[in-house]
Coordinates of C-alpha atoms (C1' of nucleotides) in Angstrom, one line a residue:
Chain A
M1 CA 13.5 26.7 -25.3
K2 CA 15.2 24.3 -22.9
R3 CA 12.2 22.4 -21.7
N4 CA 11.7 19.1 -20.4
A5 CA 15.2 19.2 -19.1
K6 CA 14.3 17.8 -15.5
V7 CA 10.9 17.4 -14.5
S8 CA 10.6 17.2 -10.9
T9 CA 8.7 14.3 -9.2
A10 CA 6.2 16.7 -7.6
V11 CA 5.2 17.8 -11.6
I12 CA 5.0 14.3 -12.5
R13 CA 2.6 13.2 -9.7
R14 CA 0.6 16.0 -10.3
L15 CA 0.4 15.3 -14.1
P16 CA -2.2 12.3 -13.6
R17 CA -4.3 14.5 -11.6
Y18 CA -4.5 17.2 -14.2
Y19 CA -5.4 14.2 -16.6
R20 CA -8.3 12.8 -14.2
H21 CA -9.6 16.4 -13.3
L22 CA -9.7 17.5 -17.1
S23 CA -11.8 14.1 -18.1
E24 CA -14.2 14.9 -15.4
L25 CA -14.6 18.4 -16.8
Q26 CA -14.8 17.1 -20.2
R27 CA -17.7 14.3 -19.3
A28 CA -19.4 17.4 -17.6
G29 CA -19.3 19.4 -20.6
V30 CA -17.0 22.3 -20.0
V31 CA -15.4 23.2 -23.0
R32 CA -12.5 25.8 -21.8
I33 CA -10.8 26.5 -18.6
S34 CA -8.7 29.0 -17.6
S35 CA -5.6 28.2 -14.9
S36 CA -7.1 29.8 -12.3
A37 CA -10.3 28.0 -12.3
L38 CA -8.6 24.6 -12.5
G39 CA -6.6 25.7 -9.7
K40 CA -9.4 26.7 -7.6
S41 CA -11.0 23.1 -8.3
M42 CA -8.3 21.1 -7.6
G43 CA -6.4 23.2 -4.6
L44 CA -3.8 24.7 -6.4
T45 CA -2.7 28.0 -7.6
A46 CA -3.0 29.4 -11.0
S47 CA 0.7 29.9 -11.3
Q48 CA 1.7 26.2 -10.3
I49 CA -0.5 25.2 -12.9
R50 CA 0.9 27.4 -15.9
Q51 CA 4.3 26.7 -14.4
D52 CA 3.7 23.0 -14.5
L53 CA 2.5 23.0 -17.9
F54 CA 5.5 25.5 -18.8
C55 CA 7.8 22.3 -18.4
F56 CA 6.2 20.7 -21.6
G57 CA 4.9 23.7 -24.0
E58 CA 2.5 25.9 -24.8
F59 CA -1.1 24.4 -24.5
G60 CA -3.3 27.6 -23.8
Q61 CA -4.2 30.7 -25.5
Q62 CA -3.6 34.0 -24.0
G63 CA -6.9 35.8 -23.1
Y64 CA -8.4 32.7 -23.5
G65 CA -7.5 29.8 -21.6
Y66 CA -7.3 26.2 -22.5
K67 CA -9.4 23.9 -24.4
V68 CA -10.6 21.0 -22.0
D69 CA -10.3 18.7 -24.9
S70 CA -7.0 19.4 -26.3
L71 CA -5.2 19.7 -22.9
K72 CA -6.6 16.8 -21.8
E73 CA -5.3 14.8 -25.2
E74 CA -1.8 16.7 -24.6
I75 CA -1.4 15.6 -21.1
G76 CA -2.5 11.9 -22.0
E77 CA 0.4 12.2 -24.7
I78 CA 3.1 13.4 -22.0
L79 CA 1.8 10.4 -20.1
G80 CA 2.6 8.1 -22.7
I81 CA -1.0 6.6 -22.7
H82 CA -0.8 6.3 -26.5
R83 CA 2.3 4.4 -26.3
G84 CA 0.5 1.2 -26.3
H85 CA 2.0 -0.2 -23.6
T86 CA 1.4 -4.0 -22.2
I87 CA 1.3 -5.1 -18.7
V88 CA 1.2 -8.6 -16.9
V89 CA 0.0 -9.6 -13.6
L90 CA 2.2 -11.6 -11.3
G91 CA -0.1 -13.4 -8.6
T92 CA -3.8 -13.8 -9.0
G93 CA -4.5 -14.1 -5.2
N94 CA -7.5 -11.9 -3.9
L95 CA -5.5 -8.7 -4.8
G96 CA -4.7 -9.8 -8.2
R97 CA -8.0 -10.8 -9.1
A98 CA -9.8 -8.0 -7.7
I99 CA -7.0 -5.8 -10.0
I100 CA -7.7 -7.7 -12.9
Q101 CA -11.5 -7.8 -12.7
N102 CA -11.8 -3.9 -11.8
F103 CA -9.2 -1.9 -13.1
K104 CA -9.7 -0.3 -16.2
F105 CA -6.3 -0.7 -17.7
S106 CA -7.0 0.0 -21.2
S107 CA -8.2 3.6 -19.7
N108 CA -4.9 4.1 -18.8
G109 CA -3.0 3.1 -22.0
F110 CA -2.3 -0.4 -20.6
Q111 CA -3.1 -3.7 -22.3
L112 CA -3.1 -6.4 -19.9
L113 CA -1.5 -9.2 -21.9
A114 CA -1.6 -12.2 -19.4
A115 CA -1.6 -13.4 -15.8
F116 CA 0.9 -15.9 -13.8
D117 CA 0.4 -17.8 -10.6
V118 CA 1.7 -20.8 -9.3
S119 CA -1.7 -22.7 -8.2
S120 CA -3.1 -25.5 -10.2
Q121 CA -6.4 -24.1 -9.4
V122 CA -6.2 -21.3 -11.6
V123 CA -3.6 -22.1 -14.0
G124 CA -5.1 -22.8 -17.3
T125 CA -8.3 -20.6 -17.0
R126 CA -9.0 -17.2 -17.7
I127 CA -10.0 -14.1 -15.2
A128 CA -11.8 -11.3 -16.7
G129 CA -10.8 -12.9 -20.2
V130 CA -7.1 -12.5 -19.2
P131 CA -5.3 -16.2 -19.6
V132 CA -3.6 -17.4 -16.2
Y133 CA -0.1 -19.3 -17.1
H134 CA 2.0 -21.1 -14.5
A135 CA 4.9 -18.9 -13.4
R136 CA 7.5 -21.2 -14.4
E137 CA 6.2 -19.7 -18.2
L138 CA 7.0 -16.3 -17.3
E139 CA 10.4 -16.0 -19.0
Q140 CA 9.0 -17.9 -22.3
F141 CA 6.0 -15.6 -22.2
L142 CA 8.4 -12.2 -22.3
A143 CA 10.9 -13.8 -24.2
G144 CA 7.9 -13.8 -27.0
H145 CA 6.2 -10.3 -26.0
R146 CA 7.1 -7.2 -25.6
V147 CA 6.1 -6.3 -22.1
D148 CA 6.5 -3.0 -20.2
V149 CA 5.5 -3.6 -16.9
G150 CA 5.0 -6.4 -14.4
L151 CA 2.2 -6.0 -11.7
L152 CA 3.5 -7.7 -8.5
T153 CA 0.3 -8.9 -6.2
V154 CA 2.6 -12.0 -5.1
P155 CA 3.2 -13.0 -1.6
I156 CA 5.7 -10.8 0.2
S157 CA 8.1 -13.9 0.5
A158 CA 8.2 -14.1 -3.4
A159 CA 8.6 -10.6 -4.4
Q160 CA 11.9 -9.5 -4.7
E161 CA 12.5 -12.8 -6.5
M162 CA 9.5 -12.1 -9.2
A163 CA 11.0 -8.6 -9.5
N164 CA 14.5 -9.9 -10.1
R165 CA 13.0 -12.3 -13.0
L166 CA 10.7 -9.7 -14.6
V167 CA 14.1 -6.9 -14.5
S168 CA 16.1 -9.8 -16.1
A169 CA 13.4 -10.6 -18.8
G170 CA 13.7 -7.1 -19.6
V171 CA 10.8 -5.2 -18.2
R172 CA 10.9 -1.4 -17.8
G173 CA 8.7 -0.9 -15.0
I174 CA 7.5 -2.6 -12.3
W175 CA 4.1 -2.0 -10.5
N176 CA 4.5 -3.2 -6.9
F177 CA 1.6 -4.1 -4.5
T178 CA 3.4 -6.0 -2.0
N179 CA 5.0 -4.6 1.3
R180 CA 8.2 -5.1 0.3
E181 CA 10.5 -2.3 -0.6
L182 CA 12.2 -3.8 -3.7
S183 CA 16.1 -3.7 -4.6
V184 CA 16.7 -3.2 -8.6
P185 CA 19.8 -2.0 -9.1
Q186 CA 19.2 -1.2 -12.7
Q187 CA 19.0 2.7 -12.9
D188 CA 16.7 2.2 -16.3
V189 CA 14.2 0.3 -14.4
V190 CA 11.2 2.1 -12.9
V191 CA 9.7 0.7 -9.6
E192 CA 6.5 2.3 -8.4
S193 CA 5.0 1.1 -5.2
V194 CA 1.5 1.2 -4.0
H195 CA 1.8 0.5 -0.1
F196 CA -1.3 0.5 1.9
S197 CA 0.2 0.5 4.8
D198 CA 1.8 3.4 4.3
S199 CA -1.4 5.2 3.3
L200 CA -3.1 3.9 6.3
L201 CA -0.5 4.8 8.7
A202 CA -0.5 8.5 7.1
L203 CA -4.0 8.6 7.9
S204 CA -3.8 7.3 11.1
Y205 CA -1.4 10.2 12.1
M206 CA -3.3 12.8 10.8
I207 CA -6.4 11.5 12.8
S208 CA -4.7 11.2 15.7
Q209 CA -3.6 15.2 15.4
G210 CA -6.2 17.6 16.4
G211 CA -8.1 15.2 18.8
D212 CA -5.8 16.4 21.3
G213 CA -3.7 18.7 20.2
Q214 CA -5.5 22.0 18.3
P215 CA -8.9 23.3 18.9
D216 CA -11.5 21.8 16.6
T217 CA -12.7 24.7 14.9
Q218 CA -15.6 24.4 12.4
E219 CA -16.3 24.7 8.9
E220 CA -14.1 26.8 6.8
S221 CA -15.7 29.8 4.9
E222 CA -15.1 28.8 1.6
Chain B
M1 CA 11.5 23.1 23.0
K2 CA 8.7 24.2 20.1
R3 CA 8.5 20.9 18.4
N4 CA 5.8 19.5 16.3
A5 CA 4.6 22.6 15.8
K6 CA 4.0 22.2 12.0
V7 CA 5.2 19.0 10.8
S8 CA 5.3 19.2 6.8
T9 CA 3.4 16.5 4.9
A10 CA 6.9 15.2 3.4
V11 CA 7.6 14.0 6.7
I12 CA 4.5 12.7 7.5
R13 CA 4.9 10.7 4.3
R14 CA 8.1 9.3 5.4
L15 CA 7.4 8.4 9.0
P16 CA 5.4 5.0 7.9
R17 CA 8.4 4.3 5.8
Y18 CA 10.6 4.6 8.9
Y19 CA 8.4 2.3 10.7
R20 CA 8.2 -0.5 8.0
H21 CA 11.9 -0.5 7.4
L22 CA 12.8 -0.4 10.9
S23 CA 10.4 -3.5 11.4
E24 CA 12.2 -5.3 8.6
L25 CA 15.7 -4.3 10.5
Q26 CA 14.4 -5.9 13.8
R27 CA 12.9 -9.0 12.0
A28 CA 16.7 -9.5 10.9
G29 CA 17.8 -9.1 14.2
V30 CA 19.3 -5.7 14.1
V31 CA 19.5 -4.0 17.3
R32 CA 21.0 -0.9 16.8
I33 CA 21.5 1.3 13.8
S34 CA 22.9 4.8 13.1
S35 CA 21.0 7.4 11.2
S36 CA 23.8 6.9 8.3
A37 CA 23.2 3.5 8.1
L38 CA 19.6 3.6 8.0
G39 CA 19.7 6.5 5.2
K40 CA 21.8 4.3 2.9
S41 CA 19.3 1.3 3.7
M42 CA 16.7 4.0 2.6
G43 CA 18.1 6.3 0.1
L44 CA 18.1 9.2 2.2
T45 CA 20.7 11.0 3.8
A46 CA 21.7 10.9 7.6
S47 CA 20.9 14.3 8.1
Q48 CA 17.4 14.0 6.7
I49 CA 16.5 11.2 9.2
R50 CA 18.1 13.1 12.3
Q51 CA 15.9 16.4 11.0
D52 CA 12.8 14.3 10.8
L53 CA 13.0 12.7 13.9
F54 CA 13.9 16.1 15.7
C55 CA 10.4 17.1 15.2
F56 CA 9.1 15.0 17.6
G57 CA 11.9 14.4 20.4
E58 CA 15.2 13.0 21.3
F59 CA 15.4 9.2 20.3
G60 CA 18.9 8.5 19.8
Q61 CA 22.0 8.3 22.0
Q62 CA 25.2 10.2 20.9
G63 CA 28.1 8.2 20.0
Y64 CA 25.7 5.0 19.8
G65 CA 22.8 5.7 17.5
Y66 CA 19.2 4.3 17.7
K67 CA 18.2 1.1 19.3
V68 CA 15.7 -0.4 16.5
D69 CA 13.1 -1.7 19.1
S70 CA 12.6 1.5 20.7
L71 CA 12.9 3.7 18.0
K72 CA 10.2 1.6 16.0
E73 CA 8.3 1.6 19.3
E74 CA 8.1 5.5 19.5
I75 CA 7.5 6.0 15.6
G76 CA 4.6 3.6 16.3
E77 CA 3.5 5.9 19.1
I78 CA 3.7 9.0 16.8
L79 CA 2.0 7.5 14.1
G80 CA -0.9 6.2 16.5
I81 CA -0.6 2.6 16.1
H82 CA -1.7 2.1 19.7
R83 CA -4.7 4.1 20.0
G84 CA -7.2 1.6 19.0
H85 CA -8.4 3.1 16.0
T86 CA -11.7 1.5 14.3
I87 CA -12.8 1.3 10.7
V88 CA -15.4 -0.3 8.5
V89 CA -15.6 -0.9 5.0
L90 CA -17.9 0.4 2.8
G91 CA -18.6 -2.0 -0.3
T92 CA -17.6 -5.3 -0.5
G93 CA -16.7 -6.0 -4.3
N94 CA -13.9 -7.5 -5.5
L95 CA -11.4 -5.1 -4.2
G96 CA -13.4 -4.4 -1.1
R97 CA -13.2 -8.2 -0.5
A98 CA -9.6 -8.5 -1.0
I99 CA -8.7 -6.0 1.2
I100 CA -10.9 -7.2 4.0
Q101 CA -9.2 -10.7 3.2
N102 CA -5.7 -9.6 2.8
F103 CA -4.7 -6.4 4.4
K104 CA -3.6 -6.6 8.1
F105 CA -5.4 -3.9 9.8
S106 CA -4.5 -4.9 13.2
S107 CA -0.5 -4.8 12.1
N108 CA -1.5 -1.1 11.6
G109 CA -3.5 -0.3 14.7
F110 CA -6.9 -1.1 13.4
Q111 CA -9.7 -2.7 14.2
L112 CA -12.1 -3.8 11.4
L113 CA -15.2 -3.8 13.0
A114 CA -17.9 -4.3 10.0
A115 CA -18.4 -4.2 6.3
F116 CA -21.2 -2.5 4.0
D117 CA -23.0 -3.4 1.1
V118 CA -26.3 -3.2 -0.9
S119 CA -26.1 -6.7 -2.0
S120 CA -28.6 -9.5 -0.8
Q121 CA -25.8 -11.7 -2.0
V122 CA -23.4 -10.8 0.7
V123 CA -25.3 -8.9 3.2
G124 CA -25.6 -11.1 6.5
T125 CA -22.7 -13.1 5.7
R126 CA -19.3 -12.8 7.2
I127 CA -16.1 -12.2 5.0
A128 CA -12.9 -13.2 6.7
G129 CA -14.9 -13.3 10.3
V130 CA -15.9 -9.4 9.5
P131 CA -20.0 -9.5 9.5
V132 CA -21.5 -7.4 6.4
Y133 CA -24.2 -5.4 6.8
H134 CA -26.8 -3.4 4.5
A135 CA -25.6 0.1 3.7
R136 CA -29.0 1.3 5.4
E137 CA -27.7 0.0 8.3
L138 CA -24.8 2.3 8.2
E139 CA -25.8 5.1 10.6
Q140 CA -27.2 3.1 13.1
F141 CA -24.0 1.3 13.2
L142 CA -22.2 4.3 13.4
A143 CA -24.1 5.7 16.4
G144 CA -23.5 2.6 18.4
H145 CA -19.8 2.4 17.6
R146 CA -17.0 4.6 17.7
V147 CA -15.8 4.3 14.2
D148 CA -12.9 6.4 13.4
V149 CA -12.4 5.6 9.4
G150 CA -14.4 5.0 6.6
L151 CA -12.8 2.7 3.8
L152 CA -14.4 3.5 0.4
T153 CA -14.5 1.0 -2.2
V154 CA -17.8 1.6 -3.4
P155 CA -18.6 1.9 -7.2
I156 CA -17.1 5.3 -8.5
S157 CA -20.9 6.6 -8.7
A158 CA -21.8 6.1 -5.0
A159 CA -18.6 7.7 -3.4
Q160 CA -19.4 11.0 -2.7
E161 CA -22.5 9.8 -1.5
M162 CA -21.2 7.6 1.0
A163 CA -18.6 10.0 2.2
N164 CA -21.2 12.3 2.9
R165 CA -22.8 9.9 5.1
L166 CA -19.6 8.9 6.8
V167 CA -18.6 12.4 7.6
S168 CA -22.4 13.0 8.8
A169 CA -21.9 10.3 11.0
G170 CA -18.9 11.8 12.6
V171 CA -15.9 9.6 11.1
R172 CA -12.6 11.3 11.3
G173 CA -10.8 9.9 8.3
I174 CA -11.9 8.5 4.7
W175 CA -9.7 5.9 3.4
N176 CA -10.8 6.7 -0.7
F177 CA -10.2 3.8 -2.9
T178 CA -12.5 5.2 -5.6
N179 CA -11.2 6.9 -8.6
R180 CA -13.5 10.0 -7.4
E181 CA -11.8 13.0 -5.9
L182 CA -13.9 13.4 -3.0
S183 CA -15.3 16.8 -1.8
V184 CA -15.3 16.9 1.9
P185 CA -15.5 20.6 3.3
Q186 CA -15.1 19.7 7.1
Q187 CA -11.5 20.6 7.4
D188 CA -11.4 17.9 10.5
V189 CA -12.1 15.3 8.6
V190 CA -8.9 14.0 6.6
V191 CA -9.3 12.0 3.2
E192 CA -6.6 9.7 2.1
S193 CA -6.5 8.6 -1.3
V194 CA -5.1 5.7 -3.1
H195 CA -5.4 6.3 -6.4
F196 CA -4.3 3.3 -8.7
S197 CA -4.4 5.3 -11.8
D198 CA -2.2 7.8 -10.7
S199 CA 0.3 5.6 -9.8
L200 CA 0.2 3.8 -13.1
L201 CA 0.4 6.9 -15.1
A202 CA 3.2 8.3 -13.2
L203 CA 5.0 5.1 -13.9
S204 CA 3.5 5.1 -17.5
Y205 CA 5.3 8.7 -17.6
M206 CA 8.4 7.5 -16.2
I207 CA 8.9 4.6 -18.7
S208 CA 8.1 6.7 -21.7
Q209 CA 11.0 8.9 -20.8
G210 CA 14.4 7.2 -21.2
G211 CA 13.6 5.2 -23.9
D212 CA 13.7 7.6 -26.8
G213 CA 15.4 10.5 -24.7
Q214 CA 18.6 9.9 -22.5
P215 CA 21.4 7.4 -23.9
D216 CA 20.7 4.2 -21.5
T217 CA 23.3 4.2 -19.3
Q218 CA 24.6 0.9 -17.6
E219 CA 24.3 0.2 -13.7
E220 CA 25.3 2.9 -11.4
S221 CA 28.7 2.0 -9.3
E222 CA 26.9 1.8 -5.7
Chain C
dT1 C1' 40.2 9.0 27.1
dA2 C1' 39.2 8.3 22.2
dG3 C1' 35.8 7.9 18.8
dA4 C1' 31.2 8.3 17.2
dT5 C1' 27.1 10.0 16.3
dT6 C1' 23.3 12.5 17.9
dG7 C1' 20.8 17.3 18.5
dT8 C1' 20.4 21.4 16.5
dT9 C1' 21.3 25.7 14.2
dA10 C1' 23.0 27.5 9.6
dA11 C1' 23.5 27.4 4.6
dT12 C1' 21.9 25.8 0.5
dC13 C1' 19.1 24.0 -2.8
dG14 C1' 14.8 23.4 -5.3
dA15 C1' 9.9 24.2 -5.3
dT16 C1' 6.3 27.5 -5.2
dT17 C1' 4.4 31.9 -5.9
dA18 C1' 4.4 36.5 -7.7
dA19 C1' 4.8 39.5 -11.0
dC20 C1' 4.2 41.4 -15.8
dA21 C1' 4.9 41.8 -20.3
dA22 C1' 3.0 39.5 -24.7
dT23 C1' -1.2 38.7 -27.2
dC24 C1' -5.4 36.4 -28.2
Chain D
dT1 C1' -10.0 48.5 -28.5
dA2 C1' -10.6 46.8 -23.8
dG3 C1' -10.3 43.1 -20.9
dA4 C1' -8.7 38.7 -20.2
dT5 C1' -5.5 35.0 -19.6
dT6 C1' -1.2 33.0 -20.7
dG7 C1' 3.9 32.4 -20.8
dT8 C1' 8.0 33.1 -18.9
dT9 C1' 11.0 35.4 -15.6
dA10 C1' 12.1 36.8 -10.7
dA11 C1' 11.1 36.8 -5.7
dT12 C1' 10.0 33.9 -1.8
dC13 C1' 9.3 30.4 0.6
dG14 C1' 10.3 25.7 2.3
dA15 C1' 12.2 21.4 2.4
dT16 C1' 16.9 19.3 2.2
dT17 C1' 21.9 19.6 3.5
dA18 C1' 25.8 20.6 5.9
dA19 C1' 28.2 21.6 9.7
dC20 C1' 29.7 21.2 14.5
dA21 C1' 29.2 21.4 19.5
dA22 C1' 27.5 18.4 22.8
dT23 C1' 28.2 14.1 24.6
dC24 C1' 27.4 8.8 25.3

DNA sequence: TAGATTGTTAATCGATTAACAATC
DNA sequence: TAGATTGTTAATCGATTAACAATC
């Protein structure tokens, strides 16, 4: 059973979607689901779902399907939701503040410990209960707390420097919301970027096709 | 020359990255670049870059490479940056407000026309110069203005309904920041989602490996 | 011209899909 | 038991990489 050997990024990217869909099914009171039903609702083939799960083990019952609750739990486990991950936010501008106030860190298994900024307007205050420290205290804080991930919402000009400081202080991942491609040579530190621009430009491309290219067909049958 | 026939999503996702990297090179004063140099800086093979560009035409000069300025312009054109796309924001909570105030819509070829909300606190005001109308006026506004994209930052409970209204009113794309998977049967309307949770969970998975699995090797040579 | 680098076709690799025996 | 559906291997498909003639 040579599982888990090399899980492709395509599979990794689907895992959170499985988790999200299963959570919605659970909320809707669905108890069991087959790979083909789940596939239909997610726009995947049954085969792909079974193949994806096969990377990690056996989670279903032949002739029955998958129990929504336990499959969700298993995938949560695989994603590391119960590992007690911790995170700090760098930069409390509009976006940082919005994420601190809105984003459900705990639903994703993360505990938000602190935020850092340089503005005297916010340093010393709390945002949604989270203490804001001065950025110069970052290393001291990281020395005293196990912090797994640093979330970057600093101005683009400060992004690389803050990334360097986070890596030096030993974080294992950087969640990058700046529009800068970060250079992190250490292979054991993971950078996950959320590039709003890339997303909007991809959308821009997609709506720019069809209008002048293909003929506009109407709704599909199913 | 049967180009542009079917551009894969993998290629589409790389186009904005090319655009971003070329913009940075341009800012750094680089005039020409070869596919191998660009590949090295982006972590792609030269072959892949040439193959990607091949989908759209010929943009380089043999023996010389690509002119940074003109390649950037060409890719911008492909992405639809000069099409005068327009966008409105639905929901001016923390996240919507942050995006309105921070995101450079115009750098991505979009003009932000208006925002909509239901709170009497914000309706009638302006956020960074953008007028905020009541959500009930959405259809009227869309009837009077050509709007290509609706940006969704409404509460998850309102997401599907607002998506339906946008589609009925004729938008061509939805930029979805809610954590809800939207169902949009019309095949000519594109949904592009930014799922913060999916991104963080993928990061969670990646940092959960390695720590206990593989032995931690140090930096790679190049 | 010689050297460099593209455009483009062919080969390889990896991911998705199909098939089916195992079994609930 | 019969029907359904999984786990898992094999076949297919598509994307990436390699190769090289064309040409600046």
